[in-house]
């Protein structure tokens, strides 16, 4: 069964929805030409029910969009300029229709809720210094887990998050564990993770098991992808209700 991934380019306001099957084969299913999207989106995350949240750090604005079976996208809820803080560097959907906003410059975060009407509200605020400041990608995994990745050191951590939003390191990946050129990391279904490197247009699909061991499943060589994608996000189908983590209240080290 094929599922979908959205690739977005801020420089050209273009995008592609690609399919990915159980064997990790990928192919374009809908191309959105230059100018199809606004160019100021700095984070994109898939929500439950075939919805996507686009966030702009420069304007503190956003939009929740729908994605139908024919890969048409339409605005559902416009979130005007100034509605969001402007320092969020990673945005990822969590379980229970929650969203984690992370700001690298201050190591702070917020978990927000989003309801069926696409209204959002803060659930828990995590003050400056709650998180490490070098995470460049954050993605939700199954089983109430979150993967934090730091490109500058090639390090990462898989964390568990319980119902009280308490976070604990489950597995620490020390400096040098990952390549340092990944610019987008997104969790897929079936305990897979897609790493994308913009500089070389390369990628890898990895597996993550119950013991939080990460292993390459399919290597996607240099030049396989366009080099202008600034955001890569899984499109969660209607029946998808990810069991992923909630947030952190202690520094991830």
Short mmCIF file of C-alpha atoms in Angstrom, two decimals:
data_model
loop_
_atom_site.label_atom_id
_atom_site.label_comp_id
_atom_site.label_asym_id
_atom_site.label_seq_id
_atom_site.Cartn_x
_atom_site.Cartn_y
_atom_site.Cartn_z
CA UNK A 1 0.00 0.00 0.00
CA UNK A 2 1.39 3.38 -1.01
CA UNK A 3 1.42 6.39 1.30
CA UNK A 4 2.32 9.99 0.61
CA UNK A 5 5.10 12.47 1.35
CA UNK A 6 5.00 16.22 0.65
CA UNK A 7 8.20 17.91 -0.55
CA UNK A 8 8.14 21.74 -0.39
CA UNK A 9 10.57 24.30 -1.77
CA UNK A 10 10.48 27.76 -0.21
CA UNK A 11 12.78 29.30 -2.81
CA UNK A 12 10.37 28.56 -5.66
CA UNK A 13 7.08 28.04 -3.86
CA UNK A 14 6.80 24.65 -5.50
CA UNK A 15 6.16 21.15 -4.28
CA UNK A 16 5.65 17.49 -5.04
CA UNK A 17 3.54 14.82 -3.41
CA UNK A 18 5.32 11.48 -3.76
CA UNK A 19 4.15 7.99 -2.97
CA UNK A 20 6.15 5.51 -0.94
CA UNK A 21 5.22 1.84 -0.89
CA UNK A 22 5.98 -1.00 1.50
CA UNK A 23 9.22 -1.72 -0.37
CA UNK A 24 10.32 1.92 -0.02
CA UNK A 25 9.91 2.67 -3.70
CA UNK A 26 9.07 6.32 -4.31
CA UNK A 27 7.44 8.13 -7.22
CA UNK A 28 5.84 11.50 -7.94
CA UNK A 29 2.04 11.48 -7.93
CA UNK A 30 1.31 15.24 -8.05
CA UNK A 31 3.61 18.10 -9.05
CA UNK A 32 2.85 21.62 -7.81
CA UNK A 33 4.70 24.05 -10.10
CA UNK A 34 6.61 27.14 -9.05
CA UNK A 35 4.33 29.66 -7.39
CA UNK A 36 1.81 27.11 -6.14
CA UNK A 37 2.77 27.77 -2.52
CA UNK A 38 3.72 30.85 -0.55
CA UNK A 39 7.49 31.15 -0.19
CA UNK A 40 7.74 32.01 3.51
CA UNK A 41 6.86 28.65 5.05
CA UNK A 42 9.68 27.50 7.31
CA UNK A 43 8.09 24.36 8.79
CA UNK A 44 5.51 21.90 7.50
CA UNK A 45 4.08 18.96 9.41
CA UNK A 46 1.42 16.39 8.64
CA UNK A 47 -1.53 16.26 11.02
CA UNK A 48 -4.10 13.51 11.44
CA UNK A 49 -6.88 13.23 8.91
CA UNK A 50 -4.98 14.22 5.75
CA UNK A 51 -4.21 17.71 7.03
CA UNK A 52 -0.97 19.71 6.87
CA UNK A 53 0.17 22.61 9.04
CA UNK A 54 2.34 25.25 7.36
CA UNK A 55 4.21 27.69 9.63
CA UNK A 56 6.09 30.88 8.77
CA UNK A 57 8.73 32.08 11.24
CA UNK A 58 9.22 35.42 9.48
CA UNK A 59 5.57 36.40 9.89
CA UNK A 60 4.39 34.19 12.76
CA UNK A 61 1.55 32.99 10.58
CA UNK A 62 0.25 29.63 9.43
CA UNK A 63 -2.39 27.66 7.61
CA UNK A 64 -3.98 24.25 8.03
CA UNK A 65 -4.66 22.61 4.68
CA UNK A 66 -6.44 19.46 3.55
CA UNK A 67 -5.07 16.88 1.11
CA UNK A 68 -7.72 14.83 -0.69
CA UNK A 69 -7.46 11.44 -2.39
CA UNK A 70 -6.55 13.12 -5.68
CA UNK A 71 -3.78 15.12 -3.96
CA UNK A 72 -5.61 18.42 -4.24
CA UNK A 73 -4.73 20.81 -1.42
CA UNK A 74 -7.04 23.45 0.01
CA UNK A 75 -6.89 25.87 2.93
CA UNK A 76 -9.05 24.85 5.89
CA UNK A 77 -8.01 27.39 8.51
CA UNK A 78 -5.86 30.48 8.00
CA UNK A 79 -3.84 31.55 11.05
CA UNK A 80 -3.00 35.24 10.57
CA UNK A 81 0.34 37.02 10.93
CA UNK A 82 1.44 37.38 14.54
CA UNK A 83 -0.55 34.40 15.80
CA UNK A 84 2.60 32.34 16.43
CA UNK A 85 5.94 33.12 18.01
CA UNK A 86 8.60 33.67 15.37
CA UNK A 87 11.45 31.61 16.79
CA UNK A 88 10.17 28.08 16.16
CA UNK A 89 12.68 26.08 14.14
CA UNK A 90 10.95 22.68 14.18
CA UNK A 91 7.27 21.77 14.28
CA UNK A 92 6.07 18.17 14.55
CA UNK A 93 2.70 16.53 15.16
CA UNK A 94 2.31 14.35 18.25
CA UNK A 95 -0.38 11.94 19.41
CA UNK A 96 -3.77 13.08 20.59
CA UNK A 97 -3.87 15.92 18.03
CA UNK A 98 -1.02 17.78 19.68
CA UNK A 99 1.84 19.67 18.05
CA UNK A 100 5.33 20.26 19.42
CA UNK A 101 6.94 23.61 18.58
CA UNK A 102 10.70 23.78 19.26
CA UNK A 103 12.92 26.88 19.16
CA UNK A 104 16.64 26.20 18.82
CA UNK A 105 17.82 29.72 19.63
CA UNK A 106 16.46 29.55 23.19
CA UNK A 107 16.04 25.82 23.67
CA UNK A 108 12.38 26.32 24.43
CA UNK A 109 9.14 24.74 23.27
CA UNK A 110 5.38 24.54 23.43
CA UNK A 111 2.94 21.69 23.06
CA UNK A 112 -0.28 22.92 21.46
CA UNK A 113 -3.56 21.15 20.87
CA UNK A 114 -5.50 21.20 17.62
CA UNK A 115 -9.14 20.18 17.44
CA UNK A 116 -11.36 18.95 14.61
CA UNK A 117 -12.19 22.56 13.73
CA UNK A 118 -8.46 23.34 13.42
CA UNK A 119 -8.48 25.66 16.42
CA UNK A 120 -5.20 25.66 18.32
CA UNK A 121 -4.23 26.41 21.91
CA UNK A 122 -1.19 25.99 24.14
CA UNK A 123 -1.29 22.95 26.42
CA UNK A 124 2.13 23.22 28.04
CA UNK A 125 4.91 25.78 27.79
CA UNK A 126 8.55 24.70 28.17
CA UNK A 127 10.74 27.68 29.06
CA UNK A 128 14.11 28.71 27.72
CA UNK A 129 16.77 26.10 28.40
CA UNK A 130 14.37 23.16 28.54
CA UNK A 131 15.85 21.68 25.36
CA UNK A 132 19.32 21.44 23.90
CA UNK A 133 19.87 24.12 21.28
CA UNK A 134 21.51 22.18 18.46
CA UNK A 135 18.58 20.11 17.23
CA UNK A 136 18.02 20.79 13.54
CA UNK A 137 15.23 18.26 12.93
CA UNK A 138 12.58 16.77 15.19
CA UNK A 139 10.20 14.02 14.13
CA UNK A 140 7.63 11.83 15.84
CA UNK A 141 7.94 8.06 15.83
CA UNK A 142 5.44 5.39 16.82
CA UNK A 143 5.08 4.24 20.41
CA UNK A 144 5.21 7.67 22.07
CA UNK A 145 8.72 8.39 20.84
CA UNK A 146 10.40 11.44 19.31
CA UNK A 147 13.69 11.56 17.39
CA UNK A 148 15.81 14.68 17.81
CA UNK A 149 18.67 15.11 15.30
CA UNK A 150 21.56 17.59 15.36
CA UNK A 151 23.30 18.13 12.03
CA UNK A 152 26.27 20.07 13.42
CA UNK A 153 27.50 17.06 15.41
CA UNK A 154 25.72 14.19 13.68
CA UNK A 155 24.12 13.26 16.97
CA UNK A 156 20.62 12.41 18.11
CA UNK A 157 18.37 10.99 20.78
CA UNK A 158 15.22 8.92 20.81
CA UNK A 159 13.00 9.96 23.69
CA UNK A 160 9.91 8.50 25.26
CA UNK A 161 7.08 10.73 26.40
CA UNK A 162 4.33 9.69 28.79
CA UNK A 163 0.82 10.98 29.34
CA UNK A 164 2.05 13.62 31.79
CA UNK A 165 4.47 15.04 29.20
CA UNK A 166 7.47 13.69 31.07
CA UNK A 167 10.33 12.96 28.71
CA UNK A 168 13.14 10.47 29.17
CA UNK A 169 16.07 9.58 26.96
CA UNK A 170 15.59 6.05 25.68
CA UNK A 171 18.62 5.88 23.43
CA UNK A 172 21.34 8.47 22.93
CA UNK A 173 23.21 8.51 19.61
CA UNK A 174 26.53 10.23 20.27
CA UNK A 175 28.36 12.65 18.02
CA UNK A 176 29.17 11.05 14.68
CA UNK A 177 26.35 8.51 14.79
CA UNK A 178 24.54 10.19 11.90
CA UNK A 179 25.68 11.86 8.71
CA UNK A 180 25.84 15.63 9.11
CA UNK A 181 24.15 16.67 5.86
CA UNK A 182 20.56 15.70 6.61
CA UNK A 183 18.34 18.75 6.26
CA UNK A 184 14.94 17.08 6.75
CA UNK A 185 13.99 14.06 8.82
CA UNK A 186 10.45 12.69 8.81
CA UNK A 187 8.86 9.68 10.45
CA UNK A 188 6.87 7.41 8.14
CA UNK A 189 4.51 4.54 8.81
CA UNK A 190 5.71 1.07 9.82
CA UNK A 191 8.53 2.41 11.98
CA UNK A 192 10.46 3.97 9.10
CA UNK A 193 12.30 7.28 8.92
CA UNK A 194 13.20 9.26 5.79
CA UNK A 195 16.41 11.29 5.96
CA UNK A 196 16.91 13.84 3.15
CA UNK A 197 20.10 15.75 2.36
CA UNK A 198 19.55 18.86 0.30
CA UNK A 199 23.19 19.55 -0.63
CA UNK A 200 23.58 16.27 -2.50
CA UNK A 201 19.96 15.45 -3.27
CA UNK A 202 20.35 12.16 -1.46
CA UNK A 203 18.45 10.25 1.19
CA UNK A 204 17.99 7.07 3.13
CA UNK A 205 14.99 5.23 4.50
CA UNK A 206 15.78 3.71 7.88
CA UNK A 207 13.99 1.34 10.19
CA UNK A 208 13.66 1.90 13.93
CA UNK A 209 12.80 -1.10 16.09
CA UNK A 210 11.32 -1.45 19.56
CA UNK A 211 14.83 -1.29 21.00
CA UNK A 212 15.40 2.05 19.22
CA UNK A 213 18.03 0.63 16.92
CA UNK A 214 18.12 2.57 13.66
CA UNK A 215 19.33 0.83 10.50
CA UNK A 216 19.44 1.67 6.81
CA UNK A 217 16.72 -0.06 4.78
CA UNK A 218 17.11 1.71 1.45
CA UNK A 219 19.83 4.12 0.40
CA UNK A 220 18.73 6.75 -2.11
CA UNK A 221 21.90 7.93 -3.87
CA UNK A 222 23.15 11.43 -4.61
CA UNK A 223 21.11 13.17 -7.30
CA UNK A 224 17.97 11.14 -6.70
CA UNK A 225 16.12 14.11 -5.21
CA UNK A 226 15.87 17.73 -6.22
CA UNK A 227 18.19 19.92 -4.15
CA UNK A 228 15.79 22.74 -3.31
CA UNK A 229 13.41 20.99 -0.90
CA UNK A 230 13.28 22.89 2.37
CA UNK A 231 10.58 20.81 4.09
CA UNK A 232 9.66 17.14 3.80
CA UNK A 233 6.60 15.84 5.63
CA UNK A 234 4.57 12.64 5.78
CA UNK A 235 0.89 12.99 4.88
CA UNK A 236 -1.01 11.15 7.62
CA UNK A 237 -4.10 9.35 6.30
CA UNK A 238 -7.53 9.82 7.80
CA UNK A 239 -7.36 6.67 9.91
CA UNK A 240 -3.88 7.54 11.24
CA UNK A 241 -3.64 8.34 14.93
CA UNK A 242 0.07 8.23 15.70
CA UNK A 243 1.12 7.05 19.11
CA UNK A 244 3.95 9.47 19.57
CA UNK A 245 5.49 11.53 22.31
CA UNK A 246 4.19 14.72 23.84
CA UNK A 247 7.05 17.00 24.95
CA UNK A 248 10.06 17.63 27.10
CA UNK A 249 10.59 19.38 30.37
CA UNK A 250 14.22 18.49 30.86
CA UNK A 251 17.13 19.30 28.62
CA UNK A 252 17.91 16.70 25.99
CA UNK A 253 21.62 16.06 26.21
#
